[in-house]
Short mmCIF file of C-alpha atoms in Angstrom, two decimals:
data_model
loop_
_atom_site.label_atom_id
_atom_site.label_comp_id
_atom_site.label_asym_id
_atom_site.label_seq_id
_atom_site.Cartn_x
_atom_site.Cartn_y
_atom_site.Cartn_z
CA UNK J 1 8.14 3.91 13.56
CA UNK J 2 7.05 0.24 13.99
CA UNK J 3 9.71 -0.56 17.40
CA UNK J 4 12.09 1.60 19.20
CA UNK J 5 15.16 0.06 17.30
CA UNK J 6 17.97 2.10 15.58
CA UNK J 7 18.39 -0.27 12.99
CA UNK J 8 14.32 0.43 11.31
CA UNK J 9 12.86 3.79 9.96
CA UNK J 10 11.00 5.82 9.75
CA UNK J 11 7.68 5.20 8.28
CA UNK J 12 6.20 9.25 8.75
CA UNK J 13 7.74 12.03 8.98
CA UNK J 14 6.44 15.93 10.33
CA UNK J 15 7.51 18.48 8.56
CA UNK J 16 9.70 19.67 11.44
CA UNK J 17 11.75 16.33 10.51
CA UNK J 18 11.39 16.14 6.80
CA UNK J 19 13.01 20.00 6.73
CA UNK J 20 16.29 18.48 8.65
CA UNK J 21 15.35 16.32 5.21
CA UNK J 22 13.89 13.06 7.12
CA UNK J 23 11.71 11.02 4.76
CA UNK J 24 9.50 7.75 5.15
CA UNK J 25 11.70 5.32 4.10
CA UNK J 26 14.96 6.28 5.97
CA UNK J 27 16.35 4.51 8.94
CA UNK J 28 16.89 5.35 12.45
CA UNK J 29 20.24 6.21 12.80
CA UNK J 30 20.54 8.47 10.26
CA UNK J 31 17.81 10.44 10.65
CA UNK J 32 18.94 11.40 13.91
CA UNK J 33 22.42 12.10 12.59
CA UNK J 34 20.00 14.13 10.09
CA UNK J 35 18.05 15.71 12.67
CA UNK J 36 20.11 16.51 16.03
CA UNK J 37 17.40 15.71 19.47
CA UNK J 38 14.59 13.79 16.48
CA UNK J 39 12.26 12.58 19.27
CA UNK J 40 10.71 8.88 18.18
CA UNK J 41 6.82 7.39 18.33
CA UNK J 42 6.32 4.96 18.53
CA UNK J 43 3.19 3.84 15.77
CA UNK J 44 0.05 3.03 16.99
CA UNK J 45 -1.43 1.14 14.23
CA UNK J 46 -4.45 0.50 15.23
CA UNK J 47 -5.38 3.86 17.18
CA UNK J 48 -4.38 5.29 13.33
CA UNK J 49 -7.36 2.81 11.53
CA UNK J 50 -9.92 3.82 13.90
CA UNK J 51 -9.42 7.58 13.18
CA UNK J 52 -8.67 6.49 9.27
CA UNK J 53 -12.27 5.16 9.59
CA UNK J 54 -13.62 8.02 11.45
CA UNK J 55 -12.27 10.50 8.55
CA UNK J 56 -14.10 8.25 5.95
CA UNK J 57 -17.43 7.59 8.00
CA UNK J 58 -17.18 12.31 7.90
CA UNK J 59 -16.26 12.37 4.52
CA UNK J 60 -18.70 9.70 3.78
CA UNK J 61 -20.97 12.33 5.78
CA UNK J 62 -20.89 15.46 2.61
CA UNK J 63 -20.33 13.54 -0.39
CA UNK J 64 -20.04 9.59 -0.95
CA UNK J 65 -16.25 7.88 -1.54
CA UNK J 66 -15.28 6.60 -4.62
CA UNK J 67 -11.78 5.19 -3.61
CA UNK J 68 -10.37 5.10 -0.28
CA UNK J 69 -6.69 4.62 -1.87
CA UNK J 70 -4.45 4.79 1.57
CA UNK J 71 -4.46 5.39 4.89
CA UNK J 72 -4.79 9.21 4.81
CA UNK J 73 -5.99 9.50 1.21
CA UNK J 74 -9.44 9.05 -1.05
CA UNK J 75 -10.99 9.72 -3.49
CA UNK J 76 -14.71 10.91 -4.39
CA UNK J 77 -16.12 11.61 -8.02
CA UNK J 78 -18.49 14.22 -8.25
CA UNK J 79 -21.48 14.20 -10.40
CA UNK J 80 -23.67 16.12 -12.12
CA UNK J 81 -23.74 20.88 -10.26
CA UNK J 82 -21.05 19.44 -8.08
CA UNK J 83 -18.75 19.88 -10.53
CA UNK J 84 -19.28 23.51 -10.70
CA UNK J 85 -16.26 25.19 -9.87
CA UNK J 86 -17.70 26.91 -7.12
CA UNK J 87 -20.08 24.03 -6.16
CA UNK J 88 -16.81 22.00 -6.10
CA UNK J 89 -14.98 25.21 -4.18
CA UNK J 90 -17.62 25.16 -1.22
CA UNK J 91 -18.09 21.64 -0.51
CA UNK J 92 -13.96 21.05 -0.02
CA UNK J 93 -14.49 23.31 2.82
CA UNK J 94 -17.93 21.85 4.33
CA UNK J 95 -15.34 18.03 4.17
CA UNK J 96 -12.84 20.15 5.36
CA UNK J 97 -14.59 21.44 8.18
CA UNK J 98 -17.17 18.14 8.90
CA UNK J 99 -13.67 16.57 9.42
CA UNK J 100 -12.34 18.54 12.07
CA UNK J 101 -15.89 18.78 13.81
CA UNK J 102 -16.30 14.37 13.98
CA UNK J 103 -12.62 13.54 14.34
CA UNK J 104 -10.84 16.00 15.43
CA UNK J 105 -10.71 19.47 16.01
CA UNK J 106 -6.57 19.39 15.08
CA UNK J 107 -7.03 17.45 11.86
CA UNK J 108 -5.92 19.58 8.59
CA UNK J 109 -6.77 18.08 5.45
CA UNK J 110 -5.49 18.95 1.76
CA UNK J 111 -8.24 18.67 -1.34
CA UNK J 112 -7.59 18.19 -4.98
CA UNK J 113 -9.87 19.09 -7.17
CA UNK J 114 -9.59 18.22 -11.86
CA UNK J 115 -11.19 16.05 -14.15
CA UNK J 116 -9.24 13.23 -13.26
CA UNK J 117 -8.14 11.42 -10.37
CA UNK J 118 -4.33 10.73 -11.23
CA UNK J 119 -4.52 14.67 -11.66
CA UNK J 120 -6.66 15.20 -8.38
CA UNK J 121 -4.20 13.30 -6.36
CA UNK J 122 -1.06 15.79 -8.25
CA UNK J 123 -3.43 19.30 -7.06
CA UNK J 124 -3.54 18.22 -2.70
CA UNK J 125 0.17 17.05 -3.31
CA UNK J 126 0.67 21.21 -4.58
CA UNK J 127 -0.63 23.05 -1.27
CA UNK J 128 0.25 21.71 2.30
CA UNK J 129 -0.92 21.23 5.30
CA UNK J 130 -4.21 22.66 4.45
CA UNK J 131 -5.01 23.34 1.20
CA UNK J 132 -7.54 23.70 -1.63
CA UNK J 133 -6.37 23.51 -5.20
CA UNK J 134 -8.24 23.40 -8.19
CA UNK J 135 -6.99 21.90 -11.54
CA UNK J 136 -8.95 23.26 -14.78
CA UNK J 137 -8.73 21.63 -18.22
CA UNK J 138 -8.24 25.80 -18.93
CA UNK J 139 -5.02 25.67 -16.63
CA UNK J 140 -3.33 22.64 -18.43
CA UNK J 141 -1.22 21.61 -19.36
CA UNK J 142 1.27 25.01 -18.03
CA UNK J 143 -0.43 24.38 -14.31
CA UNK J 144 2.08 21.78 -14.56
CA UNK J 145 5.50 23.18 -15.65
CA UNK J 146 5.84 24.71 -12.40
CA UNK J 147 6.72 21.00 -10.61
CA UNK J 148 8.99 18.23 -11.09
CA UNK J 149 8.75 14.98 -12.58
CA UNK J 150 8.98 13.08 -9.13
CA UNK J 151 5.87 15.13 -7.97
CA UNK J 152 3.63 13.09 -10.64
CA UNK J 153 2.18 9.59 -8.58
CA UNK J 154 3.64 7.31 -10.82
CA UNK J 155 6.82 8.04 -10.98
CA UNK J 156 9.85 7.30 -8.50
CA UNK J 157 13.33 6.86 -8.19
CA UNK J 158 13.98 4.03 -11.18
CA UNK J 159 11.21 5.82 -13.10
CA UNK J 160 12.78 9.35 -12.90
CA UNK J 161 16.07 7.31 -14.39
CA UNK J 162 14.57 6.58 -16.84
CA UNK J 163 13.13 9.43 -18.03
CA UNK J 164 16.17 11.15 -17.54
CA UNK J 165 17.91 8.17 -20.04
CA UNK J 166 15.17 9.59 -22.57
CA UNK J 167 16.62 13.31 -21.45
CA UNK J 168 13.07 14.43 -20.20
CA UNK J 169 14.17 16.96 -17.38
CA UNK J 170 11.57 18.40 -16.98
CA UNK J 171 7.61 18.13 -16.33
CA UNK J 172 7.91 20.03 -19.29
CA UNK J 173 9.94 18.42 -21.57
CA UNK J 174 7.41 15.46 -20.30
CA UNK J 175 4.12 16.91 -21.47
CA UNK J 176 5.79 18.18 -24.66
CA UNK J 177 6.21 13.91 -25.63
CA UNK J 178 3.61 12.67 -28.18
CA UNK J 179 1.55 9.12 -27.03
CA UNK J 180 4.50 7.27 -29.05
CA UNK J 181 7.44 8.88 -27.18
CA UNK J 182 5.30 8.09 -23.93
CA UNK J 183 5.39 3.91 -24.82
CA UNK J 184 8.77 4.17 -25.68
CA UNK J 185 9.58 5.21 -22.29
CA UNK J 186 7.68 3.42 -20.09
CA UNK J 187 7.94 0.28 -22.40
CA UNK J 188 4.21 -0.05 -23.11
CA UNK J 189 0.17 0.67 -22.92
CA UNK J 190 1.04 2.19 -18.56
CA UNK J 191 2.77 5.35 -20.83
CA UNK J 192 -0.32 6.36 -23.32
CA UNK J 193 -1.71 6.42 -20.55
CA UNK J 194 0.24 9.01 -18.96
CA UNK J 195 -0.24 10.86 -21.25
CA UNK J 196 -3.67 10.81 -21.23
CA UNK J 197 -4.16 11.57 -17.42
CA UNK J 198 -1.62 13.72 -17.78
CA UNK J 199 -4.72 16.80 -20.14
CA UNK J 200 -7.09 15.89 -17.87
CA UNK J 201 -8.50 12.72 -19.32
CA UNK J 202 -10.92 10.72 -17.22
CA UNK J 203 -9.86 6.98 -17.46
CA UNK J 204 -11.96 5.40 -14.64
CA UNK J 205 -14.16 3.41 -16.50
CA UNK J 206 -10.98 0.36 -17.42
CA UNK J 207 -10.98 -2.01 -14.89
CA UNK J 208 -8.24 -3.58 -12.95
CA UNK J 209 -7.04 -6.79 -11.77
CA UNK J 210 -5.23 -7.40 -9.06
CA UNK J 211 -1.69 -8.69 -9.43
CA UNK J 212 0.30 -9.09 -5.45
CA UNK J 213 -0.89 -9.56 -2.67
CA UNK J 214 1.68 -9.63 0.73
CA UNK J 215 3.16 -8.88 3.27
CA UNK J 216 6.63 -7.64 5.29
CA UNK J 217 7.49 -7.28 8.64
CA UNK J 218 10.62 -5.46 10.52
CA UNK J 219 11.46 -8.13 13.45
CA UNK J 220 12.28 -6.54 16.56
CA UNK J 221 14.75 -7.44 18.66
CA UNK J 222 13.94 -10.50 20.33
CA UNK J 223 13.30 -12.10 17.14
CA UNK J 224 15.63 -11.76 14.81
CA UNK J 225 16.95 -15.34 15.03
CA UNK J 226 16.76 -17.50 12.54
CA UNK J 227 12.65 -19.02 14.21
CA UNK J 228 11.69 -15.80 15.41
CA UNK J 229 12.57 -15.43 11.33
CA UNK J 230 9.85 -18.55 10.58
CA UNK J 231 7.40 -17.59 12.76
CA UNK J 232 7.38 -13.99 11.86
CA UNK J 233 7.29 -15.22 7.81
CA UNK J 234 4.31 -17.77 8.88
CA UNK J 235 1.77 -15.45 10.08
CA UNK J 236 2.27 -13.38 6.77
CA UNK J 237 1.39 -15.86 4.70
CA UNK J 238 -2.01 -16.12 7.18
CA UNK J 239 -2.87 -12.32 7.17
CA UNK J 240 -2.23 -13.09 2.42
CA UNK J 241 -4.12 -15.49 2.50
CA UNK J 242 -6.82 -14.12 4.29
CA UNK J 243 -6.90 -11.39 2.39
CA UNK J 244 -6.97 -13.80 -0.95
CA UNK J 245 -10.07 -15.23 0.01
CA UNK J 246 -11.22 -11.52 1.37
CA UNK J 247 -10.59 -10.59 -1.65
CA UNK J 248 -12.28 -13.38 -4.02
CA UNK J 249 -8.41 -14.57 -5.61
CA UNK J 250 -6.19 -17.57 -6.60
CA UNK J 251 -2.51 -17.48 -6.46
CA UNK J 252 0.03 -19.90 -7.52
CA UNK J 253 2.83 -18.43 -6.21
CA UNK J 254 4.66 -17.71 -2.96
CA UNK J 255 7.69 -15.24 -2.74
CA UNK J 256 9.64 -15.48 0.86
CA UNK J 257 11.60 -12.30 1.08
CA UNK J 258 14.62 -11.90 4.04
CA UNK J 259 17.02 -8.91 4.63
CA UNK J 260 19.77 -9.64 7.54
CA UNK J 261 22.00 -7.22 9.61
CA UNK J 262 24.71 -7.25 7.31
CA UNK J 263 22.92 -5.79 4.50
CA UNK J 264 22.42 -9.35 2.66
CA UNK J 265 19.23 -10.53 2.14
CA UNK J 266 17.46 -13.61 0.25
CA UNK J 267 14.83 -13.95 -1.91
CA UNK J 268 13.57 -17.33 -3.14
CA UNK J 269 9.98 -18.64 -4.92
CA UNK J 270 8.09 -21.17 -5.77
CA UNK J 271 4.60 -22.17 -7.35
CA UNK J 272 2.22 -24.43 -7.70
CA UNK J 273 -1.79 -24.97 -8.81
CA UNK J 274 -4.06 -22.59 -8.63
CA UNK J 275 -4.88 -22.23 -4.18
CA UNK J 276 -6.53 -19.79 -2.13
CA UNK J 277 -6.37 -21.91 1.30
CA UNK J 278 -3.56 -21.72 3.99
CA UNK J 279 -2.79 -24.91 4.52
CA UNK J 280 -1.33 -24.67 1.25
CA UNK J 281 0.44 -21.95 0.91
CA UNK J 282 2.43 -22.83 4.88
CA UNK J 283 3.34 -26.12 2.98
CA UNK J 284 4.06 -25.03 0.36
CA UNK J 285 6.60 -21.84 2.27
CA UNK J 286 7.74 -24.93 4.65
CA UNK J 287 9.52 -26.59 1.97
CA UNK J 288 11.26 -23.19 0.15
CA UNK J 289 12.32 -22.92 3.79
CA UNK J 290 15.06 -25.07 3.06
CA UNK J 291 16.90 -22.77 1.55
CA UNK J 292 17.35 -20.26 4.56
CA UNK J 293 20.75 -19.45 4.15
CA UNK J 294 23.10 -20.80 7.49
CA UNK J 295 24.99 -17.50 8.58
CA UNK J 296 23.15 -14.04 8.82
CA UNK J 297 21.40 -13.01 11.48
CA UNK J 298 17.82 -11.89 9.70
CA UNK J 299 16.59 -8.17 10.10
CA UNK J 300 13.24 -7.77 8.59
CA UNK J 301 10.86 -11.03 6.62
CA UNK J 302 8.01 -10.88 3.48
CA UNK J 303 6.47 -12.42 1.58
CA UNK J 304 3.88 -11.88 -1.33
CA UNK J 305 1.73 -14.06 -3.16
CA UNK J 306 1.00 -13.44 -7.09
CA UNK J 307 0.20 -14.62 -10.15
CA UNK J 308 -3.16 -13.41 -8.88
CA UNK J 309 -6.58 -14.83 -10.97
CA UNK J 310 -9.83 -13.33 -9.44
CA UNK J 311 -12.37 -15.75 -8.92
CA UNK J 312 -14.65 -15.54 -12.48
CA UNK J 313 -10.65 -17.17 -14.08
CA UNK J 314 -10.32 -19.55 -11.70
CA UNK J 315 -9.66 -22.86 -12.99
CA UNK J 316 -10.94 -25.94 -10.90
CA UNK J 317 -8.38 -28.33 -10.06
CA UNK J 318 -8.87 -31.82 -8.72
CA UNK J 319 -7.57 -33.29 -5.28
CA UNK J 320 -8.48 -31.88 -2.06
CA UNK J 321 -8.96 -27.78 -3.51
CA UNK J 322 -12.79 -28.08 -2.20
CA UNK J 323 -11.79 -29.87 1.12
CA UNK J 324 -8.85 -26.92 2.08
CA UNK J 325 -10.47 -24.34 0.73
CA UNK J 326 -13.58 -25.00 2.73
CA UNK J 327 -12.21 -25.59 5.24
CA UNK J 328 -10.18 -22.13 5.04
CA UNK J 329 -13.54 -20.35 4.38
CA UNK J 330 -14.89 -22.06 7.90
CA UNK J 331 -12.28 -20.66 9.71
CA UNK J 332 -12.14 -16.86 8.15
CA UNK J 333 -16.71 -18.00 9.39
CA UNK J 334 -15.64 -18.56 12.25
CA UNK J 335 -13.01 -15.71 13.50
CA UNK J 336 -14.59 -13.13 11.45
CA UNK J 337 -18.45 -13.97 14.04
CA UNK J 338 -15.73 -15.12 17.42
CA UNK J 339 -12.24 -13.05 17.53
CA UNK J 340 -9.12 -13.64 15.14
CA UNK J 341 -7.61 -15.98 16.99
CA UNK J 342 -10.38 -18.32 17.64
CA UNK J 343 -9.48 -20.71 15.15
CA UNK J 344 -5.89 -20.40 13.97
CA UNK J 345 -2.98 -22.81 12.18
CA UNK J 346 -0.69 -23.91 15.35
CA UNK J 347 2.62 -21.43 16.02
CA UNK J 348 0.18 -18.55 15.15
CA UNK J 349 -0.54 -16.75 18.33
CA UNK J 350 1.42 -14.27 19.93
CA UNK J 351 2.31 -11.30 18.67
CA UNK J 352 4.49 -13.01 16.43
CA UNK J 353 4.09 -9.92 13.09
CA UNK J 354 1.33 -6.92 14.96
CA UNK J 355 -1.20 -6.09 12.00
CA UNK J 356 0.35 -3.43 10.63
CA UNK J 357 -1.08 -0.54 8.20
CA UNK J 358 0.78 -0.63 4.37
CA UNK J 359 0.17 1.80 1.23
CA UNK J 360 -2.12 -1.02 -0.34
CA UNK J 361 -4.24 -1.87 2.57
CA UNK J 362 -6.22 -0.60 5.75
CA UNK J 363 -7.09 -3.07 8.17
CA UNK J 364 -10.06 -3.16 10.31
CA UNK J 365 -10.58 -2.80 13.46
CA UNK J 366 -11.32 -6.28 13.71
CA UNK J 367 -7.99 -7.06 12.58
CA UNK J 368 -5.12 -6.28 15.39
CA UNK J 369 -7.64 -8.54 17.60
CA UNK J 370 -4.98 -11.77 16.08
CA UNK J 371 -2.71 -9.28 18.34
CA UNK J 372 -3.94 -10.02 21.47
#
């Protein structure tokens, strides 16, 4: 759990807890009812990040890591003779053993082998906690029939509901859909991509474009006030802006999300000229904050930067952009050299929003220095 409170949520569950129905996103008070005697452990994100980097290094010693997908998932692209199934399986066994020897003897991992990253992910989930599953081209599509549609990455509750509305109840029915059917169900090219991925085609060459950068945080009990939420939101904006510059992106919109103890929600957004500096984003945030609801005890806060464009597509503006962006990048350099709190805007120190591991963002070890 992120913190010891009845109103927070489980962020990971053991296999024993999962047997009782506890999963990521289950509220702690509900999880305790589902699983009597449930033991809670407060997350230690700095420790997990340390182990993450050690695991990546261990895998790298066996085969180059093509992409780090999340804190506990990575993809490796096999080339040449490595694509021979028996050699690939031997390499997978070697990776498992290397992780145990170099990182921790109790660490287990599941590995999937397939003709594209999508199906390799599916294969890795088919046998846990210490599996090795191969999906060859000749196995398709039959090997996928036994899976639920929700077992495929990208099919969550909303997408599953949409499939049901189109009378797609099984994986076999999904795999029998035409390209046109898939485009219609997904409402565009994503469905077409899904069709090709399910058939083992490798679409890795297609360029992707990042759409959003964001952070969210469940407030600890002593910060569930308007002032507490304000301080946390400021720090989340600082973190998001730092990531934005690190990725060489610019944004032109900011959204602010708040959830309250009474389950009420508040969300607002603002548009501005493309920027990537923290000061401009904080000024926009302060304008948004004037519409903060007068009643309600805040429980969680989130900020999202969107309408992103990379450096190569950024349209340069006039006025103070160069000065502000230069200031922000100078601060980044100083903080990278002397520590995350060497130079910062007032009110951003302390543990207002400690660094967390997100599904799309794995912090560096140094990121935790800002929390001290």
